[in-house]
Structures are given as structure tokens and as C-alpha cells.
């Protein structure tokens, strides 16, 4: 099975700092990745997805994908206490005829301290 | 707002019972998924469905079956519940592969005693 790996943390940053979350993946065929945020006891919610090499910015969030290094990252600028959550790095969900056995990362726990 | 609704937030069942977990989405989504989430193991795909009556096995289908008789509803069935099926169960849906956002239900925390 092809895996996505993340540092489980916890990652602790002060309010206003940049939080950097990373994951690596083993499947060279992976074309896109998704970052979900999951608050304790809640379901994951999508915050970013990235298809191509390079950076993608959305507000305080920047996703980076480096296909050559098989590396994905998420930067959160001006971190807020409300960003405290677990961040999941995920491959695309499977589709009909493309049930690629890609395993989700376990998630990185982020704590933003006021 | 997209809504994916799971029938129960918490369930307690006895070993050997047949358990039904229901999921309904209101956005005419093609694809629906059942995951379970366990500490240290992350999200693992049990089954998914890309159309009515169509299903494919995920990573851990053993002990589970699914039913999709209508597009909006995807059911997960535990044929004979066992204690190792105690978990958080998450249903998700997506529109198409080209629109990748997964919408998750609120989750069902199932305890098998």
C-alpha cells in the first residue's frame, strides 16, 4: 500500500507565528493532495488542495507540492488559536476504476498558544 | 450549504448484532464513501460507491457490507458486530473526480460491547 506520512506532532507555535506542516508520500503517480483540518471530536473539512508543482495561496494558507521530492507542505501564516486542530494530508479520494490504495496521513496536531 | 448527514452521532451495540449506519447527502453527489477513524491508524476506507448499486471495496472491507439503492443514501452494514469494530465512522461524498472536495458527515461513534 502506498502511504502518506506526517509528523504527528504536537506542533506548538505562538499566536501570530508561521506554522509549517509537512507530509511525504510514496506514490510517484500521485498528482494532487488535499489538506483537511479536523477539530477534536469533529469531522475533517477541506482547507486546501493542490494539483501542480509549486505554491498555492489562499488567505493565510499556502500549500506547496514538490513532486520530484514527493513532498507536500502547508504553511499557516499569522497563526490563531482557532487554528489549533489536527491537519490531515490526504491523497485524492478513489473513483470508479481508480481505487488506488493510498493511505491517509495520520495527521499533525497543531497547538497555537495565545 | 452541502449537507452530509449520518443517522446517529453515538451508538452502542452488542457483539453479534447486525448494525446499520446510514448516510444521506443532499447535493446529488456521485461518489460516497465510508471511512473509519482510529487513533494511531488514521482514516481507513471501508467501501465507496460511485453510482447507485455500484460499490468498490476499500482498504478494510472485511466484516462490512454496503448498500446504495438511491443516489442520496449510502448505508454501511456491520453483519455481526465485534468489539474491534468500535470506532468513529465517517461518511463522505464528492461530486466528481474533477471536483475533489470531500464533504464529511458529523461522524458516528460506535461502541460494540
CSV table of C-alpha atoms in Angstrom, one decimal:
chain,number,residue,atom,x,y,z
A,1,UNK,CA,0.0,0.0,0.0
A,2,UNK,CA,1.2,3.4,-0.8
A,3,UNK,CA,1.4,5.8,2.1
A,4,UNK,CA,1.3,9.4,3.1
A,5,UNK,CA,3.4,10.1,6.2
A,6,UNK,CA,3.1,13.1,8.5
A,7,UNK,CA,4.8,14.1,11.7
A,8,UNK,CA,2.1,13.5,14.3
A,9,UNK,CA,3.4,16.4,16.5
A,10,UNK,CA,2.2,18.1,18.5
A,11,UNK,CA,3.5,21.2,16.8
A,12,UNK,CA,3.2,24.1,19.1
A,13,UNK,CA,3.6,27.7,17.8
A,14,UNK,CA,2.9,31.1,19.4
A,15,UNK,CA,0.0,33.2,18.2
A,16,UNK,CA,1.0,35.2,15.1
A,17,UNK,CA,3.8,32.9,14.1
A,18,UNK,CA,4.0,30.7,10.9
A,19,UNK,CA,3.1,27.1,11.4
A,20,UNK,CA,4.7,24.7,8.9
A,21,UNK,CA,3.1,21.3,8.4
A,22,UNK,CA,4.7,18.7,6.2
A,23,UNK,CA,4.0,15.3,4.6
A,24,UNK,CA,5.8,12.9,2.3
A,25,UNK,CA,4.2,10.3,0.0
A,26,UNK,CA,5.5,7.2,-1.6
A,27,UNK,CA,3.4,7.0,-4.8
A,28,UNK,CA,5.2,8.8,-7.6
A,29,UNK,CA,2.0,8.7,-9.6
A,30,UNK,CA,0.1,11.0,-7.2
A,31,UNK,CA,-1.0,14.1,-8.9
A,32,UNK,CA,-2.7,16.1,-6.2
A,33,UNK,CA,-3.0,16.4,-2.5
A,34,UNK,CA,-5.5,17.8,-0.1
A,35,UNK,CA,-5.2,19.3,3.3
A,36,UNK,CA,-8.1,18.8,5.8
A,37,UNK,CA,-8.5,20.3,9.2
A,38,UNK,CA,-10.1,18.3,11.9
A,39,UNK,CA,-11.1,19.8,15.3
A,40,UNK,CA,-11.2,17.4,18.2
A,41,UNK,CA,-14.4,15.3,18.0
A,42,UNK,CA,-15.4,16.8,14.7
A,43,UNK,CA,-15.2,15.7,11.0
A,44,UNK,CA,-12.4,16.7,8.6
A,45,UNK,CA,-13.1,19.7,6.5
A,46,UNK,CA,-11.1,20.6,3.4
A,47,UNK,CA,-9.0,23.8,3.6
A,48,UNK,CA,-6.7,23.5,0.5
A,49,UNK,CA,-5.9,21.3,-2.4
A,50,UNK,CA,-3.0,21.4,-4.8
A,51,UNK,CA,-2.6,19.8,-8.2
A,52,UNK,CA,0.6,21.2,-9.6
A,53,UNK,CA,4.2,21.7,-8.5
A,54,UNK,CA,4.8,24.9,-6.7
A,55,UNK,CA,2.8,27.0,-4.3
A,56,UNK,CA,-0.9,27.8,-4.0
A,57,UNK,CA,-2.1,30.5,-1.7
A,58,UNK,CA,-5.5,31.1,-0.1
A,59,UNK,CA,-5.6,33.7,2.5
A,60,UNK,CA,-3.3,32.8,5.4
A,61,UNK,CA,-2.8,29.3,4.0
A,62,UNK,CA,-0.1,28.3,1.4
A,63,UNK,CA,0.1,24.8,0.1
A,64,UNK,CA,3.3,23.6,-1.6
A,65,UNK,CA,3.8,20.5,-3.7
A,66,UNK,CA,7.1,19.1,-4.8
A,67,UNK,CA,6.6,16.1,-7.0
A,68,UNK,CA,10.3,15.4,-7.5
A,69,UNK,CA,10.8,15.2,-3.7
A,70,UNK,CA,7.4,13.7,-3.1
A,71,UNK,CA,6.8,16.3,-0.5
A,72,UNK,CA,3.7,18.4,0.4
A,73,UNK,CA,3.5,21.2,2.9
A,74,UNK,CA,1.0,23.6,4.4
A,75,UNK,CA,2.1,27.0,5.8
A,76,UNK,CA,-0.3,28.9,8.1
A,77,UNK,CA,0.7,32.5,8.5
A,78,UNK,CA,-0.4,34.6,11.4
A,79,UNK,CA,-1.5,31.5,13.3
A,80,UNK,CA,-4.5,32.0,15.5
A,81,UNK,CA,-5.7,29.9,18.5
A,82,UNK,CA,-8.7,28.9,16.3
A,83,UNK,CA,-6.2,27.1,14.0
A,84,UNK,CA,-5.5,24.6,16.8
A,85,UNK,CA,-6.5,21.3,15.3
A,86,UNK,CA,-5.2,18.2,13.6
A,87,UNK,CA,-4.2,18.7,9.9
A,88,UNK,CA,-4.6,15.7,7.6
A,89,UNK,CA,-2.6,15.4,4.4
A,90,UNK,CA,-4.7,13.3,2.0
A,91,UNK,CA,-4.5,11.8,-1.4
A,92,UNK,CA,-7.4,12.1,-3.8
A,93,UNK,CA,-10.4,10.0,-2.9
A,94,UNK,CA,-10.7,6.9,-5.1
A,95,UNK,CA,-13.0,6.9,-8.1
A,96,UNK,CA,-14.6,4.2,-10.2
A,97,UNK,CA,-11.9,2.1,-11.7
A,98,UNK,CA,-9.2,4.0,-9.8
A,99,UNK,CA,-9.2,2.5,-6.4
A,100,UNK,CA,-5.6,3.4,-5.7
A,101,UNK,CA,-4.8,2.2,-2.2
A,102,UNK,CA,-3.4,5.4,-0.9
A,103,UNK,CA,-3.4,5.7,2.8
A,104,UNK,CA,-4.1,9.0,4.5
A,105,UNK,CA,-1.6,10.6,6.8
A,106,UNK,CA,-2.3,10.2,10.5
A,107,UNK,CA,-2.4,14.0,10.9
A,108,UNK,CA,-0.3,16.6,12.6
A,109,UNK,CA,-1.7,18.1,15.8
A,110,UNK,CA,-1.2,21.9,15.9
A,111,UNK,CA,-1.5,24.0,19.0
A,112,UNK,CA,-1.4,27.8,18.7
A,113,UNK,CA,-0.7,29.4,22.0
A,114,UNK,CA,-2.1,32.8,22.8
B,1,UNK,CA,-24.6,24.5,2.1
B,2,UNK,CA,-23.8,20.9,1.3
B,3,UNK,CA,-25.1,18.6,3.9
B,4,UNK,CA,-24.0,15.0,4.6
B,5,UNK,CA,-26.0,13.6,7.5
B,6,UNK,CA,-25.3,10.5,9.4
B,7,UNK,CA,-28.2,8.9,11.2
B,8,UNK,CA,-26.6,8.7,14.6
B,9,UNK,CA,-24.0,10.6,16.5
B,10,UNK,CA,-23.4,7.8,19.1
B,11,UNK,CA,-24.4,4.2,19.0
B,12,UNK,CA,-23.9,1.3,21.5
B,13,UNK,CA,-24.4,-2.2,20.2
B,14,UNK,CA,-23.9,-5.7,21.4
B,15,UNK,CA,-21.4,-8.2,20.0
B,16,UNK,CA,-23.1,-10.2,17.2
B,17,UNK,CA,-25.8,-7.6,16.4
B,18,UNK,CA,-26.3,-6.5,12.9
B,19,UNK,CA,-25.7,-2.8,12.7
B,20,UNK,CA,-26.9,-0.3,10.1
B,21,UNK,CA,-25.2,3.1,9.7
B,22,UNK,CA,-27.0,5.5,7.4
B,23,UNK,CA,-25.7,8.4,5.5
B,24,UNK,CA,-27.6,10.9,3.4
B,25,UNK,CA,-26.4,13.7,1.2
B,26,UNK,CA,-28.5,16.4,-0.3
B,27,UNK,CA,-26.4,17.6,-3.2
B,28,UNK,CA,-26.8,14.9,-5.8
B,29,UNK,CA,-23.2,13.8,-5.4
B,30,UNK,CA,-22.0,10.9,-7.5
B,31,UNK,CA,-19.5,9.4,-5.1
B,32,UNK,CA,-20.0,8.4,-1.5
B,33,UNK,CA,-17.5,6.8,1.0
B,34,UNK,CA,-17.4,5.1,4.3
B,35,UNK,CA,-14.3,5.5,6.5
B,36,UNK,CA,-13.4,4.5,10.0
B,37,UNK,CA,-11.0,6.6,12.1
B,38,UNK,CA,-9.0,5.1,14.9
B,39,UNK,CA,-6.2,6.7,17.0
B,40,UNK,CA,-2.8,5.8,15.6
B,41,UNK,CA,-4.4,4.3,12.4
B,42,UNK,CA,-5.9,7.4,10.8
B,43,UNK,CA,-8.7,7.3,8.3
B,44,UNK,CA,-9.2,4.0,6.5
B,45,UNK,CA,-11.5,3.4,3.6
B,46,UNK,CA,-14.0,0.7,4.1
B,47,UNK,CA,-16.1,1.0,0.9
B,48,UNK,CA,-17.1,3.5,-1.6
B,49,UNK,CA,-19.8,3.9,-4.2
B,50,UNK,CA,-19.7,5.8,-7.5
B,51,UNK,CA,-23.3,5.3,-8.5
B,52,UNK,CA,-26.5,3.7,-7.4
B,53,UNK,CA,-26.0,0.0,-6.8
B,54,UNK,CA,-22.3,0.3,-7.6
B,55,UNK,CA,-19.7,-0.2,-4.9
B,56,UNK,CA,-16.0,-1.0,-4.6
B,57,UNK,CA,-14.0,-2.3,-1.7
B,58,UNK,CA,-11.7,0.0,0.2
B,59,UNK,CA,-8.8,-1.0,2.4
B,60,UNK,CA,-10.7,-2.8,5.1
B,61,UNK,CA,-14.0,-4.2,3.9
B,62,UNK,CA,-13.9,-7.4,6.0
B,63,UNK,CA,-16.9,-7.6,8.3
B,64,UNK,CA,-18.7,-4.8,6.5
B,65,UNK,CA,-21.1,-4.5,3.6
B,66,UNK,CA,-22.8,-1.5,2.0
B,67,UNK,CA,-26.0,-0.6,0.2
B,68,UNK,CA,-26.7,2.2,-2.2
B,69,UNK,CA,-30.3,1.9,-3.5
B,70,UNK,CA,-30.8,5.6,-4.0
B,71,UNK,CA,-28.2,8.2,-5.0
B,72,UNK,CA,-28.6,10.2,-1.9
B,73,UNK,CA,-28.2,7.4,0.6
B,74,UNK,CA,-25.3,5.1,1.4
B,75,UNK,CA,-25.6,2.6,4.1
B,76,UNK,CA,-22.9,0.7,6.0
B,77,UNK,CA,-23.8,-2.6,7.5
B,78,UNK,CA,-21.9,-4.5,10.1
B,79,UNK,CA,-23.0,-8.0,9.6
B,80,UNK,CA,-22.1,-9.3,13.0
B,81,UNK,CA,-20.7,-6.5,15.2
B,82,UNK,CA,-17.5,-7.3,17.1
B,83,UNK,CA,-15.6,-5.3,19.7
B,84,UNK,CA,-12.8,-4.5,17.2
B,85,UNK,CA,-15.3,-2.6,15.1
B,86,UNK,CA,-15.6,0.0,17.9
B,87,UNK,CA,-14.6,3.2,16.1
B,88,UNK,CA,-15.6,6.5,14.7
B,89,UNK,CA,-17.3,6.0,11.3
B,90,UNK,CA,-17.2,8.9,8.8
B,91,UNK,CA,-19.3,9.1,5.7
B,92,UNK,CA,-18.2,11.4,2.9
B,93,UNK,CA,-19.3,12.4,-0.6
B,94,UNK,CA,-17.8,14.2,-3.6
B,95,UNK,CA,-19.3,15.5,-6.7
B,96,UNK,CA,-16.9,14.1,-9.3
B,97,UNK,CA,-13.2,13.3,-9.6
B,98,UNK,CA,-12.7,16.7,-11.2
B,99,UNK,CA,-14.2,18.5,-8.1
B,100,UNK,CA,-12.2,16.9,-5.4
B,101,UNK,CA,-13.7,18.4,-2.3
B,102,UNK,CA,-14.9,15.7,0.1
B,103,UNK,CA,-17.8,16.7,2.4
B,104,UNK,CA,-17.9,14.7,5.6
B,105,UNK,CA,-20.8,13.8,7.8
B,106,UNK,CA,-20.6,14.5,11.5
B,107,UNK,CA,-19.4,11.0,12.3
B,108,UNK,CA,-20.9,8.1,14.2
B,109,UNK,CA,-19.1,6.9,17.3
B,110,UNK,CA,-19.9,3.2,17.5
B,111,UNK,CA,-19.2,1.2,20.6
B,112,UNK,CA,-19.6,-2.5,20.5
B,113,UNK,CA,-19.8,-4.2,23.9
